[in-house]
Short mmCIF file of C-alpha atoms in Angstrom, two decimals:
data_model
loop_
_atom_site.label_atom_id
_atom_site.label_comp_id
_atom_site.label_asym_id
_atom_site.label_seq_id
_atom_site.Cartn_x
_atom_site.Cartn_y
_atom_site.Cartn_z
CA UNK V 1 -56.03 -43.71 29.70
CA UNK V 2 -56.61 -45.13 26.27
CA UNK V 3 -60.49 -45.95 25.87
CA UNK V 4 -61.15 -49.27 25.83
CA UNK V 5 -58.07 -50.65 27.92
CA UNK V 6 -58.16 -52.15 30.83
CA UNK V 7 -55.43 -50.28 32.75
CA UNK V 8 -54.03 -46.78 32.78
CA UNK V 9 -51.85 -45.54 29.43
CA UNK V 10 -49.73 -42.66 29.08
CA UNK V 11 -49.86 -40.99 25.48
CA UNK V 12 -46.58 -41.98 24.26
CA UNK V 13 -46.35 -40.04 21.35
CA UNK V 14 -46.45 -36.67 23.13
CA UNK V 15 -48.74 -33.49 21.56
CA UNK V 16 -49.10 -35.50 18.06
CA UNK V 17 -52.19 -37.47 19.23
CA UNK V 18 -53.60 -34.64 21.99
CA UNK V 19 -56.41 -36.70 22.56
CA UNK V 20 -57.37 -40.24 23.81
CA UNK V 21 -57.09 -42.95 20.92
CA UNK V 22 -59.36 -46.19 21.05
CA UNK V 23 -57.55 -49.05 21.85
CA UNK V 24 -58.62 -52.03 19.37
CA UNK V 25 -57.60 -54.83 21.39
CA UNK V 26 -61.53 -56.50 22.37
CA UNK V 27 -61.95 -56.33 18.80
CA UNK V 28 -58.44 -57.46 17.10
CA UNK V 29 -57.10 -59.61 19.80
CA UNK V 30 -53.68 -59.39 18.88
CA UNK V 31 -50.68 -60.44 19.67
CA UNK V 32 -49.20 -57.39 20.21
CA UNK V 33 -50.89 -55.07 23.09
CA UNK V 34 -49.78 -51.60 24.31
CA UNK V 35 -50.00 -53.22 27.86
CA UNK V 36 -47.60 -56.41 26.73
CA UNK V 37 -45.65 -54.20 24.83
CA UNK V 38 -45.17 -52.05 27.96
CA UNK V 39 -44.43 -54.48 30.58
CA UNK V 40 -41.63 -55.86 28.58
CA UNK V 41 -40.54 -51.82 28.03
CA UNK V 42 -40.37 -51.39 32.09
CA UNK V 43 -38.65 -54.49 32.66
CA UNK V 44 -36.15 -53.84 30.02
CA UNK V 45 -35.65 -50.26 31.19
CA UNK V 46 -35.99 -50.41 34.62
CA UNK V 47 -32.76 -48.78 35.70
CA UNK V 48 -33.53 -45.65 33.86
CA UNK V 49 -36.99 -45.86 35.56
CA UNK V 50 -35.54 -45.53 38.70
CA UNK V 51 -33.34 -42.55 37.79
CA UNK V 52 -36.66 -41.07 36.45
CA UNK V 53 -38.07 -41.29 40.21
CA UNK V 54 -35.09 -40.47 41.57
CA UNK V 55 -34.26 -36.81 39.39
CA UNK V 56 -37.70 -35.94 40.38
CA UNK V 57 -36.99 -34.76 44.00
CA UNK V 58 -34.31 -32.60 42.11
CA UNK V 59 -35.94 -31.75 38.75
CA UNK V 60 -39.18 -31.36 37.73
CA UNK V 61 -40.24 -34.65 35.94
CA UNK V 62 -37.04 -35.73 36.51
CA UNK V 63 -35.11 -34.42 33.44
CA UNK V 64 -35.03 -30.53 32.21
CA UNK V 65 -36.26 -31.36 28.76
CA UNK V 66 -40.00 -33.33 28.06
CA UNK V 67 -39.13 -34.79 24.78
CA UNK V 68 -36.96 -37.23 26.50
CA UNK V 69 -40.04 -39.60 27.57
CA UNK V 70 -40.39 -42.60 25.66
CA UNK V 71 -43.60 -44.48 26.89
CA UNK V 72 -43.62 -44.09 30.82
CA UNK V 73 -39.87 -42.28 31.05
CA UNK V 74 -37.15 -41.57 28.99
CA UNK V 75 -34.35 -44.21 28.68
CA UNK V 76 -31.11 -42.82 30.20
CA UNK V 77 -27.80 -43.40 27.91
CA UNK V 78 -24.48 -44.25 29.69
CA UNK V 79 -22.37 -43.61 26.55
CA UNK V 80 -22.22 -43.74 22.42
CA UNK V 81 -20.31 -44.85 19.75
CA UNK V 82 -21.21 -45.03 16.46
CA UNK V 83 -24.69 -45.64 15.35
CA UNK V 84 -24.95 -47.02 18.69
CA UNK V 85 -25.95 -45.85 22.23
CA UNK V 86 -25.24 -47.55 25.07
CA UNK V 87 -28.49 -47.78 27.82
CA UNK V 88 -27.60 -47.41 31.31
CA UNK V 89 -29.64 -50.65 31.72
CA UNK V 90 -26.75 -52.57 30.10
CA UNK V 91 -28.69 -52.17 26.33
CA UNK V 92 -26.45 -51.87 22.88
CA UNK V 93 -29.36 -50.03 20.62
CA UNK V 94 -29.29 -48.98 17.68
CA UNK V 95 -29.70 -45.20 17.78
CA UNK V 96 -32.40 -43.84 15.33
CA UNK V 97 -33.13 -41.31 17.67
CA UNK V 98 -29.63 -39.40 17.19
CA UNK V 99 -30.74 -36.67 19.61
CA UNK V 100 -33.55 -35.42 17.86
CA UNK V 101 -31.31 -35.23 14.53
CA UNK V 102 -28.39 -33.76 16.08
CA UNK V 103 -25.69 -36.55 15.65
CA UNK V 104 -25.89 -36.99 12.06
CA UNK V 105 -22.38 -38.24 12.20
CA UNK V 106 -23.18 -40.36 15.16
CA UNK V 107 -21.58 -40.81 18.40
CA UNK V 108 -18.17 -39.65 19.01
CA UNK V 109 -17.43 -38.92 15.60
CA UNK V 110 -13.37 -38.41 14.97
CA UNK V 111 -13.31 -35.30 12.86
CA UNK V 112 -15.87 -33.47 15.67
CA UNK V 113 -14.32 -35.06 18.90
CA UNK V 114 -10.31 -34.08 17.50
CA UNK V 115 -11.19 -30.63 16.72
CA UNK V 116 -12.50 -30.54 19.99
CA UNK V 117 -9.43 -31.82 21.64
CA UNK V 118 -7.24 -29.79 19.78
CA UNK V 119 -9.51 -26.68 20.78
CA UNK V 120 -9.81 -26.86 24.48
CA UNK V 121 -6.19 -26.22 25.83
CA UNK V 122 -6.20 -22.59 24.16
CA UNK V 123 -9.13 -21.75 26.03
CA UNK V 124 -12.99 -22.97 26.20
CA UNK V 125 -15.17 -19.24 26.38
CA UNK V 126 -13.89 -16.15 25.65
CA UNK V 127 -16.06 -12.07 26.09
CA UNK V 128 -14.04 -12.07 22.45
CA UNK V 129 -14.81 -12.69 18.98
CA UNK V 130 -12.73 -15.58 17.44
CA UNK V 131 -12.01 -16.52 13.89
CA UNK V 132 -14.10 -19.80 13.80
CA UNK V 133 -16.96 -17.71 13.91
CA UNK V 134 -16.46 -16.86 10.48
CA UNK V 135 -15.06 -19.91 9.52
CA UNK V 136 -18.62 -21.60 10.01
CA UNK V 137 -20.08 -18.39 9.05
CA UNK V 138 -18.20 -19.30 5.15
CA UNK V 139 -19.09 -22.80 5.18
CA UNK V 140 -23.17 -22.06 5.76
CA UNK V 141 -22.98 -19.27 3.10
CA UNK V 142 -21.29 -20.89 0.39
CA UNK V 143 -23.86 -23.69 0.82
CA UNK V 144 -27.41 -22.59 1.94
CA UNK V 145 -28.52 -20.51 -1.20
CA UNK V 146 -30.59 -17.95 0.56
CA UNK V 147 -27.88 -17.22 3.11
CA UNK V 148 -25.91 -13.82 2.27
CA UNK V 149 -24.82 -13.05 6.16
CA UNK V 150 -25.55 -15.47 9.20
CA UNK V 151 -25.85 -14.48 13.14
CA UNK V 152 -25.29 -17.47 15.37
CA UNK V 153 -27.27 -17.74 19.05
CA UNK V 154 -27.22 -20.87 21.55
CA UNK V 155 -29.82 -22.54 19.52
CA UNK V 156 -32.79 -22.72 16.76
CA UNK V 157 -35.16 -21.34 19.27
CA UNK V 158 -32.92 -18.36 19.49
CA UNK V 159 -32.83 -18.01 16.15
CA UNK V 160 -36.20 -18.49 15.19
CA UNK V 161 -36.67 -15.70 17.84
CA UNK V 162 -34.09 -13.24 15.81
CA UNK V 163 -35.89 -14.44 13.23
CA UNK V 164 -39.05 -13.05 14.03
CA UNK V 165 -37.43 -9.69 15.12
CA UNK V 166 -35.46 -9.43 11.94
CA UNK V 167 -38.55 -9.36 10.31
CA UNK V 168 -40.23 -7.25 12.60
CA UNK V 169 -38.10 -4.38 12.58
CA UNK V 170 -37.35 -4.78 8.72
CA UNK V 171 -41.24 -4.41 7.45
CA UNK V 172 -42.66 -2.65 10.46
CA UNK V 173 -45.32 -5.01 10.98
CA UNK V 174 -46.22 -7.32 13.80
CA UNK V 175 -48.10 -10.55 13.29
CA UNK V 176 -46.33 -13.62 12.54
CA UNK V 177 -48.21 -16.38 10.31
CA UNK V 178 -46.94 -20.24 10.70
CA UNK V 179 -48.33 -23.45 9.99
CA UNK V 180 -50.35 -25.19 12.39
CA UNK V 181 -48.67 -28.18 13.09
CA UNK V 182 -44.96 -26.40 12.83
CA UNK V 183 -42.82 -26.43 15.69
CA UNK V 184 -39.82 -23.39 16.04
CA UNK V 185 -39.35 -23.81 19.80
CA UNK V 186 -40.58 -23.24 22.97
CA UNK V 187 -40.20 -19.06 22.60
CA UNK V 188 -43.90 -16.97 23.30
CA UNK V 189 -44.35 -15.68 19.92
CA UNK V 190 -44.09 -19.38 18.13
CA UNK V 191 -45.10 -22.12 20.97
CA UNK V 192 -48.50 -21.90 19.71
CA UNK V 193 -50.60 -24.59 17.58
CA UNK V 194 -48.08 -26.86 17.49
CA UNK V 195 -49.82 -29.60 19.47
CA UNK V 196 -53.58 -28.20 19.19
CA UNK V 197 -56.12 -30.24 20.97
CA UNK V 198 -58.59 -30.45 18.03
CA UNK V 199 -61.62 -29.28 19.89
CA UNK V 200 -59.99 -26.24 20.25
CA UNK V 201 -58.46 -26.02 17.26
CA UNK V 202 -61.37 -24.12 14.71
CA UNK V 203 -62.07 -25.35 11.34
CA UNK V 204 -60.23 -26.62 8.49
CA UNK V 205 -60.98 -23.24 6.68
CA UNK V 206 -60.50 -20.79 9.48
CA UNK V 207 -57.34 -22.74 12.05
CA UNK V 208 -57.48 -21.48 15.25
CA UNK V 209 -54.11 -19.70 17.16
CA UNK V 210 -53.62 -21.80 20.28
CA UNK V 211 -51.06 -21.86 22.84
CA UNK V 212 -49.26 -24.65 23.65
CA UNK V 213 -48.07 -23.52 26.98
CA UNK V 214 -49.58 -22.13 30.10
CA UNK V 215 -47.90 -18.76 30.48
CA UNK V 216 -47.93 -17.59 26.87
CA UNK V 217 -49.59 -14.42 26.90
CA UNK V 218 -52.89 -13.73 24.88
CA UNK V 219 -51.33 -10.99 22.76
CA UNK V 220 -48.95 -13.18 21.37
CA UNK V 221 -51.54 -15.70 20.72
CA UNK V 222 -53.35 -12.42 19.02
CA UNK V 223 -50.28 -12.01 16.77
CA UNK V 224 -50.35 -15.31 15.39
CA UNK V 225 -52.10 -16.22 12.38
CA UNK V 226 -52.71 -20.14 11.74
CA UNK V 227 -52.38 -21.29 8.23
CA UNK V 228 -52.87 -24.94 6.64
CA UNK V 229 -50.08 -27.15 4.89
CA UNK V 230 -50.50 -28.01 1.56
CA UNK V 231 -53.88 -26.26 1.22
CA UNK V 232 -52.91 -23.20 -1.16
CA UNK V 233 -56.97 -21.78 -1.70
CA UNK V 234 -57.00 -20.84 2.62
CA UNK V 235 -53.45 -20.04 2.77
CA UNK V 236 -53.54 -17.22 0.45
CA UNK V 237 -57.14 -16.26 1.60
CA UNK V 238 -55.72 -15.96 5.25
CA UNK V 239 -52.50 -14.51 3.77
CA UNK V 240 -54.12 -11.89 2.07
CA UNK V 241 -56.54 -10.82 4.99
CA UNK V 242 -53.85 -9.94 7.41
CA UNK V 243 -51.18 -8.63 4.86
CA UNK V 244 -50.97 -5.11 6.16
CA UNK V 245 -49.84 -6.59 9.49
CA UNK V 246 -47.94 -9.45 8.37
CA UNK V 247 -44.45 -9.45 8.72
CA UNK V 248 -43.39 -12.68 8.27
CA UNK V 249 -44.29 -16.57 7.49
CA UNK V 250 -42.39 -18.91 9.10
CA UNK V 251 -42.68 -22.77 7.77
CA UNK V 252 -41.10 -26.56 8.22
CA UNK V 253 -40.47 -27.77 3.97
CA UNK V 254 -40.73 -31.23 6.02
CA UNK V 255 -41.97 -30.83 9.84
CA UNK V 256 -40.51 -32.38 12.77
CA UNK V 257 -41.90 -32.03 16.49
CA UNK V 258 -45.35 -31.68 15.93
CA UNK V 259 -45.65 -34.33 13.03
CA UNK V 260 -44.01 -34.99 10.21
CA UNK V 261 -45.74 -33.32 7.23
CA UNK V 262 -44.06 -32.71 3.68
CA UNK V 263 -45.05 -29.51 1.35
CA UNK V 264 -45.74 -29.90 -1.34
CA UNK V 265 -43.16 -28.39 -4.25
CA UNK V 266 -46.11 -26.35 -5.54
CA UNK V 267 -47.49 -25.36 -2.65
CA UNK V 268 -44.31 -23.70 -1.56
CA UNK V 269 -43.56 -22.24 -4.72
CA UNK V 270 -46.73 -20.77 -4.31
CA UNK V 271 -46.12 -19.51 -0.95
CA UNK V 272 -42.87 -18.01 -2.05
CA UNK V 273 -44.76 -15.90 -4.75
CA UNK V 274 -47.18 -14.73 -2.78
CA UNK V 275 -45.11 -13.65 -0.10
CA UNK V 276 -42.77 -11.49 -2.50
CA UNK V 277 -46.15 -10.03 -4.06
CA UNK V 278 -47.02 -9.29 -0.42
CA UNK V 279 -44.03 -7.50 1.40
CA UNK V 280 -44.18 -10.59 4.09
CA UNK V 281 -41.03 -11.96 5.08
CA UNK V 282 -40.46 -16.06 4.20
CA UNK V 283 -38.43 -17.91 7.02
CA UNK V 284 -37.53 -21.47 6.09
CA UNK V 285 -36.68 -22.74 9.18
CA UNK V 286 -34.26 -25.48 8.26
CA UNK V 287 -33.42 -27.21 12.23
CA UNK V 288 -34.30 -30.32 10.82
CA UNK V 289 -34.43 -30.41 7.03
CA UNK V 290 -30.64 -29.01 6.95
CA UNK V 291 -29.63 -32.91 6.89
CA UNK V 292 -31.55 -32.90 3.86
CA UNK V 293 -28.70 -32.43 0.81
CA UNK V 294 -25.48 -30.17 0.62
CA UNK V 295 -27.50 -27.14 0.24
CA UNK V 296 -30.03 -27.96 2.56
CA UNK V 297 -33.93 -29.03 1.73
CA UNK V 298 -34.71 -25.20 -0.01
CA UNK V 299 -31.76 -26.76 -2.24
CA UNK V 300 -33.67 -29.71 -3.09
CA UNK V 301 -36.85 -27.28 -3.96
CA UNK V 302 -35.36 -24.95 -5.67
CA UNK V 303 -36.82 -22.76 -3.85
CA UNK V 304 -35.16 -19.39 -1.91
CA UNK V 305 -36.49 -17.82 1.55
CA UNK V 306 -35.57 -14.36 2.54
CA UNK V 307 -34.50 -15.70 5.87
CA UNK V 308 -33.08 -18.97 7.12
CA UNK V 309 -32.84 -20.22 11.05
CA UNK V 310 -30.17 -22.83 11.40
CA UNK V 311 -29.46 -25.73 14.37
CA UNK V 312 -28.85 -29.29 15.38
CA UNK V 313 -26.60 -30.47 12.99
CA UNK V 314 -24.53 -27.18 12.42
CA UNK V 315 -23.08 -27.44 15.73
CA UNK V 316 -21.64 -31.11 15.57
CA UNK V 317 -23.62 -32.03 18.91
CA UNK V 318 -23.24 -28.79 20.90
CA UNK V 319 -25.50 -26.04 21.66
CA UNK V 320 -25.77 -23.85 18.45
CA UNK V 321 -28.25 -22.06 16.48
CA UNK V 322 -28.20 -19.45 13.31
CA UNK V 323 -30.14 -17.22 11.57
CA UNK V 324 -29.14 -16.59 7.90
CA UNK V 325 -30.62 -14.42 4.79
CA UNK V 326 -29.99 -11.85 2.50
CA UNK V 327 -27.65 -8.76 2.94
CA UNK V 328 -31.09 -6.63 2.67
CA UNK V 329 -33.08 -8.15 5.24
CA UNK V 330 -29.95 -8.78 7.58
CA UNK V 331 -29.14 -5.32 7.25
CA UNK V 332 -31.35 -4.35 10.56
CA UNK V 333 -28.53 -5.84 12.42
CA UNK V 334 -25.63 -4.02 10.90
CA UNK V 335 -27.03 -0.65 11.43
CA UNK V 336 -27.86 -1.94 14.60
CA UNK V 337 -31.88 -1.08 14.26
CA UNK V 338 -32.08 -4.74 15.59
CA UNK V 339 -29.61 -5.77 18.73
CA UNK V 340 -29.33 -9.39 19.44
CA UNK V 341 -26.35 -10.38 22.00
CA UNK V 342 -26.13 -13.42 24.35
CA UNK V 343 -23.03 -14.37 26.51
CA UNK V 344 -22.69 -17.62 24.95
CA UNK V 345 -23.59 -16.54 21.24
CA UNK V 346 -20.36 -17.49 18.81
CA UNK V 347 -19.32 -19.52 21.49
CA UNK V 348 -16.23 -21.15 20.41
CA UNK V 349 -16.12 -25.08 20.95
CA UNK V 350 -19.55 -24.96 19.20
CA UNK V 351 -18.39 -23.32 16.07
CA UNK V 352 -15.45 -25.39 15.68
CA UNK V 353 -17.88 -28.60 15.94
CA UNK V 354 -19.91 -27.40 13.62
CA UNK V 355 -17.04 -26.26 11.27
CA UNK V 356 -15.92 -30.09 11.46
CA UNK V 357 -19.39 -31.73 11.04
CA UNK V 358 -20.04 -29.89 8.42
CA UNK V 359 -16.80 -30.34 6.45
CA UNK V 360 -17.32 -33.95 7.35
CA UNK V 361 -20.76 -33.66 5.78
CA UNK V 362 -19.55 -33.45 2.04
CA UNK V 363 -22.06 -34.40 -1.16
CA UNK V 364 -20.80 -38.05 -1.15
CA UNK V 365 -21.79 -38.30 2.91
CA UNK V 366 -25.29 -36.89 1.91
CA UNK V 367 -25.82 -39.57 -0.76
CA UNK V 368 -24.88 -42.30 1.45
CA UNK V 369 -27.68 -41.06 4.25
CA UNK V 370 -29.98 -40.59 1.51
CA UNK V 371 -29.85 -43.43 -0.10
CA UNK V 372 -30.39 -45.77 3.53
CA UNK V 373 -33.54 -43.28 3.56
CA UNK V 374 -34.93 -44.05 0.00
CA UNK V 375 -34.00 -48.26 0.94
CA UNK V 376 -35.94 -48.23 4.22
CA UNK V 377 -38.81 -46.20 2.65
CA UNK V 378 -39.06 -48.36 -1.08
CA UNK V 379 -38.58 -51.40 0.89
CA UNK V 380 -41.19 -51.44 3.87
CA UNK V 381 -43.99 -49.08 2.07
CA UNK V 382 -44.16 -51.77 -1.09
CA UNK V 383 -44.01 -54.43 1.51
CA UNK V 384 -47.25 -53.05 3.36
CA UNK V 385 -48.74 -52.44 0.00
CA UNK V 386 -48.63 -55.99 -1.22
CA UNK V 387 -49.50 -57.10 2.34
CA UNK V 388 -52.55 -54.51 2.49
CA UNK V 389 -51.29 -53.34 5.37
CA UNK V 390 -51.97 -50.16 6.90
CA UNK V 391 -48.42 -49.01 8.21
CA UNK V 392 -46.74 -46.63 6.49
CA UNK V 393 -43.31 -44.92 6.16
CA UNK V 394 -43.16 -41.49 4.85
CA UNK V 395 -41.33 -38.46 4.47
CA UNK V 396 -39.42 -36.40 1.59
CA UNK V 397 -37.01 -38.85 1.27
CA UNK V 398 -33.90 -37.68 3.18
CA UNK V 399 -32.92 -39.47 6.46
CA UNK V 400 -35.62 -37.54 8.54
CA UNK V 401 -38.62 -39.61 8.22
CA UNK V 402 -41.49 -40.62 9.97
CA UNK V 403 -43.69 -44.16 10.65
CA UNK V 404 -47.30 -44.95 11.53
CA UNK V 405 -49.88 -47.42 11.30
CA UNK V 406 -53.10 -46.03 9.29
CA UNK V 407 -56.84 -46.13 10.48
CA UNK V 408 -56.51 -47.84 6.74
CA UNK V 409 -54.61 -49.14 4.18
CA UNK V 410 -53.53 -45.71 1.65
CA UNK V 411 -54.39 -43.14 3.80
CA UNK V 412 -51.66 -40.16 4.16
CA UNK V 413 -50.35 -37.01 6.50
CA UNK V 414 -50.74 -34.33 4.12
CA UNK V 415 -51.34 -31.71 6.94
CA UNK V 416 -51.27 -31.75 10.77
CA UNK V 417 -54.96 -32.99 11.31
CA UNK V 418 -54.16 -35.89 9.29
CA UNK V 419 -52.67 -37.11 12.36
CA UNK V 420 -55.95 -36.69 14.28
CA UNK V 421 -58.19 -38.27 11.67
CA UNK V 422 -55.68 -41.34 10.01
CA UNK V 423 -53.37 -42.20 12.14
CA UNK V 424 -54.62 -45.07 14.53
CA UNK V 425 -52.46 -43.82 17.89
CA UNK V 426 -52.53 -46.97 19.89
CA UNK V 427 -50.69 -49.46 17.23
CA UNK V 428 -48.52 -46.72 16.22
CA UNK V 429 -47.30 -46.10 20.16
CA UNK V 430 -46.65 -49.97 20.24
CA UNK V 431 -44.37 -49.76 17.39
CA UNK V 432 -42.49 -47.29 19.26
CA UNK V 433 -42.41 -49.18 22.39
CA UNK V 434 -41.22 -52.45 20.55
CA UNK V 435 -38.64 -51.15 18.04
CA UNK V 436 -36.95 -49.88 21.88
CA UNK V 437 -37.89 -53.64 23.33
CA UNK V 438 -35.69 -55.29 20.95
CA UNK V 439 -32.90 -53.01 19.91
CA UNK V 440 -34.00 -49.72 18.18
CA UNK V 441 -34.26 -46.39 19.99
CA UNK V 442 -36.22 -44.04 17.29
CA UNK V 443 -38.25 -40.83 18.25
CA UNK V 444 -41.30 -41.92 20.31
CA UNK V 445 -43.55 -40.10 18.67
CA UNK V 446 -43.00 -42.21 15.53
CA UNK V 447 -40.03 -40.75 13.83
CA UNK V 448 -36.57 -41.92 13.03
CA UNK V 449 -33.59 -40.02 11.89
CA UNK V 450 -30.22 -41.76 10.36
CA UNK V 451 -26.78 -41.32 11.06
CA UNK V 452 -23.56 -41.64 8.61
CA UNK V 453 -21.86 -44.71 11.17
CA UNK V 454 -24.91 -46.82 9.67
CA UNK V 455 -24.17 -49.83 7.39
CA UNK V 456 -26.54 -51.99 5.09
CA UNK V 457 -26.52 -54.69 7.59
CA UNK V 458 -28.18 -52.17 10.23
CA UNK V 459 -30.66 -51.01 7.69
CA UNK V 460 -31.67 -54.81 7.20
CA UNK V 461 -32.40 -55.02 10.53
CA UNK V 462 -33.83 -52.28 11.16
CA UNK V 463 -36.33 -53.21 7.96
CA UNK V 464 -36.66 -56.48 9.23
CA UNK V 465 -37.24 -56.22 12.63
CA UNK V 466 -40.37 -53.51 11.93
CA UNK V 467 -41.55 -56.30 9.37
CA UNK V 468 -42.00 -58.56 12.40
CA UNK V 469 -43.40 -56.14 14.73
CA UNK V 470 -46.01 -54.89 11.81
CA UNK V 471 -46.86 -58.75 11.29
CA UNK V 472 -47.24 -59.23 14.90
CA UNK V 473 -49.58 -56.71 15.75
CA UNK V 474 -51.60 -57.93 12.45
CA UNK V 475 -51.89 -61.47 13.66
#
């Protein structure tokens, strides 16, 4: 329950806000209200409501993956096409969701959904190698600098996983260092301080290692070492403490599930340096930020990891993750000092997705996404500045970004307990619940990812309509 309301509220924006926010409404009186804004959500969606309650008495919470809420329950799709997905409540919305980041070519796109076609009648899964593996396998090397050799799984949680192992067995060490705040899956070693409750969470200088799951055993809680974004002095403090028994540092350039936060291009120079001087392994893990630019977001920073993990968009909308690096550090797995094998790893129909999205993906498809991205951010942030608002749009500037409305006017997410401390929760979960309400389906938790089907029209009203919901919940 949100303090302050008068009825129950879930926390719509997941682990991001892990603790109650204070409603403003006796004080602001606005127009806007997360109880308005949810009774016209439940009426709107109440088909998918009732599949909710129904997949219950087969599935825990009624779906197999948590993410998929959006205020109360998640809103079912009957079909796609486009930039658009198609509600099974009879809703046309514009999808800024794009599973996650997955369908950055959008729904049913002809190049991914041909290749497919074309595929299937020679056979779907095969206990065989076959040659798209290494047809994907080219197209990830000759773009993602650091990449040398690549070792696809079932997805980036698999990867991150290898990952960690890679690392492992190549420096001999066993902790694992990531940034608080960074998500890389729901895997023992990594689902931890991701969503921290911030009384449990230690101080700014020392971070605390907490799990984010019942069931992750304390040891690997032990082998985790918490570090904070963007602040260089602790980092390297914390870095240098536990170098003997570092193996590797795993980090988000931009993060996704557990808050969008953007490094800074000095701070991850600096991490880069450090780790070299070190020994310590540096995983970029790219899920996300691969949508970035042809060569990925380490191509826009100029900056090369020893390891790379891989997902969403690499396997054109099926299940498929990656780990890439350099011939040295890969090298475990040739001489087979590292064994990594799953029945569906390489699986066919995936590579030859991803071949196909990625082809489709060429420098002039990138510039088109990106420049949407830089419209809708230019556009609404020097709109709230010259209305003193306090909502904000922010990100790198690719089309992965992230909204929220500020405890006050030019405050920023620089780290993960920005979110705690700046972010006012209960106008920002409105947003969500109202961009949904008339026509937008972004990531609840206050993100918003593009897709290449998108036109300038869509943009406008996409701008527009968060204009009016921003001006509503100001009156």
């Amino acid at each position: 329950m949100i303090a302050g309301c008068p009825s129950p509220c879930p926390q719509l924006i997941g682990g991001i806000f892990p603790r109650p926010v204070t409603c403003k409404m006796e004080l602001l009186m606005p127009k806007l209200s997360i109880e308005a804004s949810l009774e016209t959500f439940t009426a709107k969606f109440a088909k998918s409501a009732e599949l909710t309650r129904a997949g219950k008495h087969l599935i825990p919470g009624g779906y197999s993956r948590n993410s998929f809420n959006f205020g109360p329950h998640a809103v079912f799709a009957a079909s796609g096409d486009g930039a658009h997905v198609e509600t099974v409540d009879g809703h046309r919305l514009l999808d800024l969701n794009n599973n996650f980041t997955v369908n950055v070519l959008g729904h049913n796109p002809p190049s991914v959904t041909s290749a497919l076609q074309n595929a299937i009648p020679s056979g779907i899964s095969f206990g065989n190698p076959s040659t798209a593996e290494a047809d994907l396998a080219q197209i990830l090397i000759e773009r993602i600098p650091s990449v040398e050799r690549v070792q696809f799984s079932c997805s980036a949680t698999e990867s991150c996983m290898s990952a960690i192992r890679i690392a492992r067995a190549h420096t001999g060490r066993t902790k694992v260092a990531k940034f608080e705040g960074g998500y890389h899956g729901f895997s023992d070693p990594l689902h931890i301080s991701s969503h921290t409750p911030p009384e449990q969470a230690g101080t700014d200088e020392a971070p605390r290692a907490v799990a984010d799951s019942g069931g992750v055993p304390a040891d690997e809680v032990n082998n985790l070492v918490v570090l904070t974004q963007n602040d260089m002095t602790s980092t390297e403090r914390i870095l240098r403490a536990n170098a003997s028994d570092l193996a590797c540092v795993i980090l988000e350039l931009q993060s996704g599930a557990g808050g969008l936060v953007t490094l800074d291009q000095e701070f991850v120079q600096g991490i880069r340096a450090l780790t070299k001087e070190l020994g310590i392994v540096l995983i970029f893990d790219e899920t996300i930020s691969l949508r970035a630019g042809y060569h990925g977001l380490q191509g826009v920073y100029g900056v090369t990891p020893d390891l790379t993990v891989m997902g969403k968009i690499i396997g054109g909308g099926l299940p498929l993750g990656a780990v890439g690096g350099t011939a040295a550090v890969m090298n475990v797995l040739e001489t087979g000092k590292v064994t990594i094998s799953g029945t569906h790893h390489g699986h066919k129909l995936s590579l030859i997705a991803g071949a196909a999205c990625m082809r489709a993906l060429d420098r002039e498809a990138f510039d088109r996404l990106n420049a949407h991205s830089a419209r809708i951010l230019s556009e609404l942030n020097e709109w709230s500045l010259a209305r003193g608002s306090s909502f904000k749009v922010y990100g790198k500037g690719f089309s992965h970004m992230a909204y929220g409305y500020m405890n006050a006017p030019g405050l920023e997410v620089r780290t993960h307990r920005d979110y705690w401390r700046n972010v006012d929760g209960a106008n920002t979960q409105i947003i969500s619940l109202e961009l949904a309400n008339r026509g937008f389906f972004p990531v609840h938790r206050g993100e918003l990812s593009l897709s290449l089907p998108m036109t300038d029209d869509d943009i406008t009203s996409f701008i527009d309509t968060m204009k009016e919901i921003v001006v509503e919940l100001e009156e």
